[in-house]
Amino acid sequence: FCQSLLQTVFPPELRFASFKLLHRFFSYFSSYYYYDITEIDGVNTNELYNAVQLYLSSSASISGTRLSLTRNLNSSSITYGLTNNDRLIDSYKGVTVEWEHIVTQRQAQTFSWRPLPEEKRGFTLRVRKKNKQMVLGSYLDYVMEKANDLRRRNQDRLLYTNSRGGSLDSRGHPWESVPFKHPSTFDTLAMDPVRKSEIMADLLDFANGESFYQKTGRAWKRGYLLYGPPGTGKSSMIAAMANFLGYDIYDLELTEVNTNSELRKLLMKTSSKSIIVIEDIDCSINLANRNNADGGCRRNSFEIASPPGPNAGEAGANTITLSGLLNFTDGLWSCCGSERIFVFTTNHIDKLDPALLRSGRMDMHIHMSYCSSPALKILLKNYLGYEENDKEQEMLEQLEDVIEEAEMTPADISEVLIKYRRDRRRALDELLAALKAKAEKNKRAKKNGVDVEEEEQEKRALDTPLEDGDVQENCSKCEGEDEAEKMQ
Ligand SMILES: Nc1ncnc2c1ncn2[C@@H]1O[C@H](COP(=O)(O)OP(=O)(O)OP(=O)(O)O)[C@@H](O)[C@H]1O
Ligand SMILES: [Mg+2]
């Protein structure tokens, strides 16, 4: 009755004006500002709405009473969202703000090119007047940044390969991507724990170092060289890095790339927050140490050795030079994107030119070596569920006595543990026997001056059955080149 009375006595304009006056009056005396962030801004989606939804999802998952659950395409994680009129308190650098999620029914729609959703959704941000500047400035930037980070982490990792060499597909992309779900993490990686935490700290420093790189005027990139015998965990380390940082991986097969400009196109099409990997760099780059006329040694010009091209007649080296690669990794091209990690792996660090190894290129050299005692404990724990204070303590001591001399790779040790994983005692006995046999062999070899590693690789190469047209590859896949040429 009152409402209808009001409507008859006061015309709509007067009512609207008085509401506006009242609103002004209250907001003048209120100590808060209110900011509305609607989901649809006109006809476009409001990016800030999505970012707030994602940002609050992490805290909502903890304190929200009624949540909406979503899972995006290509993601294995669930995102929690606030539902109708739910509110959340957030604090940032000592400032408290309140978020409220408002969901209302949309008035019946007149014709619209893009039908709008039935419900009108939005957030209202309540901020103390004195904190307005800080909230509208760094707080909202922080929300956007956290939301981007969450979005990336929620998305599954992608592995990009340049299987087409450097040529572009119909969309102008030189890379092909597949979902990358590699189980390797720093927990599963068997290596010295001290070294492992140094690497993780270095990676975090890099990922959180945007302002440092800006301040020092350095390109926001970092190079890691993983070196060591086959089967020591170099590729596993790369997967662990990607999972640890939530970065995608670009597996760059240099021998598929023909020219420096193709290489540049490939590298410029990589996204930030990614790891660019060149495995077995000593095999992809043929160290051609050329002497110039007067016999002096010109700066090594490296040509990429490549097996004959797709057409039988095409043979010989590509025109990519290592300096072309270094020009990119050195940052000349990092203008097109930052926050990139380069990882080169090799079985033979001694074959690499110091120019490649200097800091600023390969900033951190990581030696993935034969299994040590601390690494063995990690493998026993991961494969057999073995804990330090288990009753087989005496057996562990016997293993530790022989592990260094045996010089066995984690790959070989994992093989023994996998084979007998259902019978822990048997696994430990078999492992001890294998370690003792290897240590014995090393001792004999040292006495006769034989390089066991080389011998093992040749044995492995001979054991691998050759397919038709397959080229025998051994000794870190590159020394065998002359044998390979002979066999062609
Ligand atoms: N340090 C390690 N920790 C845990 N597992 C390992 C480790 N090293 C090797 N492995 C096991 O051995 C297998 C081969 O390891 P990986 O491919 O990482 O070796 P690699 O050093 O890259 O060898 P290559 O030089 O031949 O490429 C992996 O699947 C993994 O299960
Ligand atoms: Mg590898």
PDB file of N, CA, C and O in Angstrom, residues 307-345:
ATOM      1  N   PRO A 307      72.363 -35.056 -40.786  1.00  0.00           N
ATOM      2  CA  PRO A 307      72.316 -36.218 -41.701  1.00  0.00           C
ATOM      3  C   PRO A 307      71.761 -35.688 -43.025  1.00  0.00           C
ATOM      4  O   PRO A 307      71.170 -34.614 -43.059  1.00  0.00           O
ATOM      5  N   PRO A 308      71.968 -36.409 -44.139  1.00  0.00           N
ATOM      6  CA  PRO A 308      71.501 -35.913 -45.449  1.00  0.00           C
ATOM      7  C   PRO A 308      70.037 -35.475 -45.362  1.00  0.00           C
ATOM      8  O   PRO A 308      69.251 -36.055 -44.632  1.00  0.00           O
ATOM      9  N   GLY A 309      69.725 -34.406 -46.092  1.00  0.00           N
ATOM     10  CA  GLY A 309      68.376 -33.825 -46.030  1.00  0.00           C
ATOM     11  C   GLY A 309      67.338 -34.803 -46.586  1.00  0.00           C
ATOM     12  O   GLY A 309      67.684 -35.901 -47.003  1.00  0.00           O
ATOM     13  N   PRO A 310      66.088 -34.403 -46.569  1.00  0.00           N
ATOM     14  CA  PRO A 310      64.983 -35.302 -46.964  1.00  0.00           C
ATOM     15  C   PRO A 310      65.206 -35.865 -48.386  1.00  0.00           C
ATOM     16  O   PRO A 310      64.942 -37.003 -48.651  1.00  0.00           O
ATOM     17  N   ASN A 311      65.768 -34.995 -49.305  1.00  0.00           N
ATOM     18  CA  ASN A 311      65.974 -35.577 -50.657  1.00  0.00           C
ATOM     19  C   ASN A 311      67.379 -36.164 -50.663  1.00  0.00           C
ATOM     20  O   ASN A 311      68.314 -35.540 -50.187  1.00  0.00           O
ATOM     21  N   ALA A 312      67.499 -37.349 -51.227  1.00  0.00           N
ATOM     22  CA  ALA A 312      68.759 -38.104 -51.148  1.00  0.00           C
ATOM     23  C   ALA A 312      69.950 -37.224 -51.495  1.00  0.00           C
ATOM     24  O   ALA A 312      70.957 -37.222 -50.803  1.00  0.00           O
ATOM     25  N   GLY A 313      69.808 -36.354 -52.513  1.00  0.00           N
ATOM     26  CA  GLY A 313      71.004 -35.610 -52.975  1.00  0.00           C
ATOM     27  C   GLY A 313      71.492 -34.604 -51.947  1.00  0.00           C
ATOM     28  O   GLY A 313      72.648 -34.270 -51.850  1.00  0.00           O
ATOM     29  N   GLU A 314      70.565 -34.155 -51.082  1.00  0.00           N
ATOM     30  CA  GLU A 314      70.985 -33.069 -50.170  1.00  0.00           C
ATOM     31  C   GLU A 314      71.888 -33.640 -49.095  1.00  0.00           C
ATOM     32  O   GLU A 314      71.477 -34.453 -48.308  1.00  0.00           O
ATOM     33  N   ALA A 315      73.102 -33.181 -49.044  1.00  0.00           N
ATOM     34  CA  ALA A 315      73.938 -33.753 -47.982  1.00  0.00           C
ATOM     35  C   ALA A 315      74.657 -32.585 -47.310  1.00  0.00           C
ATOM     36  O   ALA A 315      74.538 -31.447 -47.699  1.00  0.00           O
ATOM     37  N   GLY A 316      75.367 -32.936 -46.249  1.00  0.00           N
ATOM     38  CA  GLY A 316      76.278 -31.922 -45.683  1.00  0.00           C
ATOM     39  C   GLY A 316      75.630 -31.046 -44.650  1.00  0.00           C
ATOM     40  O   GLY A 316      74.515 -31.262 -44.220  1.00  0.00           O
ATOM     41  N   ALA A 317      76.416 -30.016 -44.256  1.00  0.00           N
ATOM     42  CA  ALA A 317      76.040 -29.249 -43.065  1.00  0.00           C
ATOM     43  C   ALA A 317      74.968 -28.214 -43.391  1.00  0.00           C
ATOM     44  O   ALA A 317      74.876 -27.706 -44.500  1.00  0.00           O
ATOM     45  N   ASN A 318      74.175 -27.893 -42.396  1.00  0.00           N
ATOM     46  CA  ASN A 318      73.185 -26.803 -42.530  1.00  0.00           C
ATOM     47  C   ASN A 318      73.959 -25.499 -42.446  1.00  0.00           C
ATOM     48  O   ASN A 318      75.117 -25.467 -42.097  1.00  0.00           O
ATOM     49  N   THR A 319      73.242 -24.407 -42.690  1.00  0.00           N
ATOM     50  CA  THR A 319      73.992 -23.137 -42.626  1.00  0.00           C
ATOM     51  C   THR A 319      73.772 -22.479 -41.260  1.00  0.00           C
ATOM     52  O   THR A 319      74.143 -21.347 -41.071  1.00  0.00           O
ATOM     53  N   ILE A 320      73.130 -23.205 -40.312  1.00  0.00           N
ATOM     54  CA  ILE A 320      72.987 -22.574 -39.005  1.00  0.00           C
ATOM     55  C   ILE A 320      74.367 -22.506 -38.367  1.00  0.00           C
ATOM     56  O   ILE A 320      75.158 -23.436 -38.495  1.00  0.00           O
ATOM     57  N   THR A 321      74.620 -21.427 -37.686  1.00  0.00           N
ATOM     58  CA  THR A 321      75.896 -21.373 -36.956  1.00  0.00           C
ATOM     59  C   THR A 321      75.569 -21.272 -35.475  1.00  0.00           C
ATOM     60  O   THR A 321      74.491 -20.785 -35.087  1.00  0.00           O
ATOM     61  N   LEU A 322      76.496 -21.719 -34.688  1.00  0.00           N
ATOM     62  CA  LEU A 322      76.276 -21.613 -33.239  1.00  0.00           C
ATOM     63  C   LEU A 322      76.164 -20.143 -32.863  1.00  0.00           C
ATOM     64  O   LEU A 322      75.390 -19.769 -31.985  1.00  0.00           O
ATOM     65  N   SER A 323      76.882 -19.284 -33.615  1.00  0.00           N
ATOM     66  CA  SER A 323      76.781 -17.855 -33.235  1.00  0.00           C
ATOM     67  C   SER A 323      75.350 -17.384 -33.487  1.00  0.00           C
ATOM     68  O   SER A 323      74.825 -16.573 -32.736  1.00  0.00           O
ATOM     69  N   GLY A 324      74.682 -17.984 -34.503  1.00  0.00           N
ATOM     70  CA  GLY A 324      73.273 -17.620 -34.730  1.00  0.00           C
ATOM     71  C   GLY A 324      72.446 -17.994 -33.513  1.00  0.00           C
ATOM     72  O   GLY A 324      71.609 -17.240 -33.015  1.00  0.00           O
ATOM     73  N   LEU A 325      72.749 -19.168 -32.978  1.00  0.00           N
ATOM     74  CA  LEU A 325      72.013 -19.635 -31.791  1.00  0.00           C
ATOM     75  C   LEU A 325      72.354 -18.754 -30.596  1.00  0.00           C
ATOM     76  O   LEU A 325      71.486 -18.284 -29.852  1.00  0.00           O
ATOM     77  N   LEU A 326      73.640 -18.454 -30.462  1.00  0.00           N
ATOM     78  CA  LEU A 326      74.063 -17.665 -29.294  1.00  0.00           C
ATOM     79  C   LEU A 326      73.527 -16.241 -29.367  1.00  0.00           C
ATOM     80  O   LEU A 326      73.152 -15.651 -28.360  1.00  0.00           O
ATOM     81  N   ASN A 327      73.488 -15.695 -30.604  1.00  0.00           N
ATOM     82  CA  ASN A 327      72.940 -14.330 -30.720  1.00  0.00           C
ATOM     83  C   ASN A 327      71.547 -14.284 -30.126  1.00  0.00           C
ATOM     84  O   ASN A 327      71.154 -13.333 -29.480  1.00  0.00           O
ATOM     85  N   PHE A 328      70.809 -15.398 -30.362  1.00  0.00           N
ATOM     86  CA  PHE A 328      69.452 -15.389 -29.792  1.00  0.00           C
ATOM     87  C   PHE A 328      69.530 -15.551 -28.279  1.00  0.00           C
ATOM     88  O   PHE A 328      69.044 -14.741 -27.510  1.00  0.00           O
ATOM     89  N   THR A 329      70.240 -16.608 -27.874  1.00  0.00           N
ATOM     90  CA  THR A 329      70.224 -16.870 -26.418  1.00  0.00           C
ATOM     91  C   THR A 329      70.894 -15.719 -25.668  1.00  0.00           C
ATOM     92  O   THR A 329      70.611 -15.475 -24.518  1.00  0.00           O
ATOM     93  N   ASP A 330      71.793 -14.962 -26.357  1.00  0.00           N
ATOM     94  CA  ASP A 330      72.478 -13.859 -25.662  1.00  0.00           C
ATOM     95  C   ASP A 330      71.553 -12.688 -25.450  1.00  0.00           C
ATOM     96  O   ASP A 330      71.915 -11.714 -24.847  1.00  0.00           O
ATOM     97  N   GLY A 331      70.330 -12.761 -26.016  1.00  0.00           N
ATOM     98  CA  GLY A 331      69.414 -11.694 -25.656  1.00  0.00           C
ATOM     99  C   GLY A 331      69.178 -10.713 -26.777  1.00  0.00           C
ATOM    100  O   GLY A 331      68.388  -9.836 -26.646  1.00  0.00           O
ATOM    101  N   LEU A 332      69.903 -10.851 -27.954  1.00  0.00           N
ATOM    102  CA  LEU A 332      69.614  -9.880 -29.026  1.00  0.00           C
ATOM    103  C   LEU A 332      68.153 -10.005 -29.410  1.00  0.00           C
ATOM    104  O   LEU A 332      67.496  -9.080 -29.803  1.00  0.00           O
ATOM    105  N   TRP A 333      67.661 -11.223 -29.300  1.00  0.00           N
ATOM    106  CA  TRP A 333      66.284 -11.431 -29.762  1.00  0.00           C
ATOM    107  C   TRP A 333      65.329 -11.550 -28.586  1.00  0.00           C
ATOM    108  O   TRP A 333      64.195 -11.910 -28.731  1.00  0.00           O
ATOM    109  N   SER A 334      65.840 -11.348 -27.387  1.00  0.00           N
ATOM    110  CA  SER A 334      64.901 -11.566 -26.262  1.00  0.00           C
ATOM    111  C   SER A 334      63.926 -10.409 -26.162  1.00  0.00           C
ATOM    112  O   SER A 334      63.062 -10.407 -25.316  1.00  0.00           O
ATOM    113  N   CYS A 335      64.094  -9.409 -27.054  1.00  0.00           N
ATOM    114  CA  CYS A 335      63.117  -8.297 -26.996  1.00  0.00           C
ATOM    115  C   CYS A 335      61.721  -8.873 -27.228  1.00  0.00           C
ATOM    116  O   CYS A 335      60.734  -8.376 -26.754  1.00  0.00           O
ATOM    117  N   CYS A 336      61.710 -10.024 -27.969  1.00  0.00           N
ATOM    118  CA  CYS A 336      60.366 -10.539 -28.324  1.00  0.00           C
ATOM    119  C   CYS A 336      59.921 -11.540 -27.273  1.00  0.00           C
ATOM    120  O   CYS A 336      59.684 -12.688 -27.563  1.00  0.00           O
ATOM    121  N   GLY A 337      59.890 -11.105 -26.026  1.00  0.00           N
ATOM    122  CA  GLY A 337      59.409 -12.057 -25.014  1.00  0.00           C
ATOM    123  C   GLY A 337      60.530 -12.319 -24.038  1.00  0.00           C
ATOM    124  O   GLY A 337      61.692 -12.276 -24.365  1.00  0.00           O
ATOM    125  N   SER A 338      60.140 -12.578 -22.807  1.00  0.00           N
ATOM    126  CA  SER A 338      61.178 -12.747 -21.783  1.00  0.00           C
ATOM    127  C   SER A 338      60.819 -13.967 -20.951  1.00  0.00           C
ATOM    128  O   SER A 338      59.963 -14.753 -21.325  1.00  0.00           O
ATOM    129  N   GLU A 339      61.460 -14.076 -19.832  1.00  0.00           N
ATOM    130  CA  GLU A 339      61.191 -15.185 -18.900  1.00  0.00           C
ATOM    131  C   GLU A 339      61.304 -16.525 -19.631  1.00  0.00           C
ATOM    132  O   GLU A 339      60.367 -17.317 -19.669  1.00  0.00           O
ATOM    133  N   ARG A 340      62.506 -16.702 -20.215  1.00  0.00           N
ATOM    134  CA  ARG A 340      62.754 -17.976 -20.894  1.00  0.00           C
ATOM    135  C   ARG A 340      63.946 -18.646 -20.266  1.00  0.00           C
ATOM    136  O   ARG A 340      64.914 -17.980 -19.877  1.00  0.00           O
ATOM    137  N   ILE A 341      63.870 -19.942 -20.168  1.00  0.00           N
ATOM    138  CA  ILE A 341      65.012 -20.725 -19.678  1.00  0.00           C
ATOM    139  C   ILE A 341      65.524 -21.552 -20.846  1.00  0.00           C
ATOM    140  O   ILE A 341      64.721 -22.113 -21.604  1.00  0.00           O
ATOM    141  N   PHE A 342      66.845 -21.566 -21.017  1.00  0.00           N
ATOM    142  CA  PHE A 342      67.460 -22.425 -22.040  1.00  0.00           C
ATOM    143  C   PHE A 342      68.129 -23.579 -21.318  1.00  0.00           C
ATOM    144  O   PHE A 342      68.827 -23.364 -20.330  1.00  0.00           O
ATOM    145  N   VAL A 343      67.884 -24.795 -21.790  1.00  0.00           N
ATOM    146  CA  VAL A 343      68.578 -25.936 -21.203  1.00  0.00           C
ATOM    147  C   VAL A 343      69.253 -26.705 -22.330  1.00  0.00           C
ATOM    148  O   VAL A 343      68.607 -27.094 -23.298  1.00  0.00           O
ATOM    149  N   PHE A 344      70.566 -26.832 -22.214  1.00  0.00           N
ATOM    150  CA  PHE A 344      71.304 -27.676 -23.166  1.00  0.00           C
ATOM    151  C   PHE A 344      71.722 -28.919 -22.390  1.00  0.00           C
ATOM    152  O   PHE A 344      72.047 -28.847 -21.202  1.00  0.00           O
ATOM    153  N   THR A 345      71.680 -30.081 -23.060  1.00  0.00           N
ATOM    154  CA  THR A 345      72.207 -31.281 -22.378  1.00  0.00           C
ATOM    155  C   THR A 345      73.319 -31.862 -23.239  1.00  0.00           C
ATOM    156  O   THR A 345      73.333 -31.677 -24.471  1.00  0.00           O
TER     157      THR A 345
END
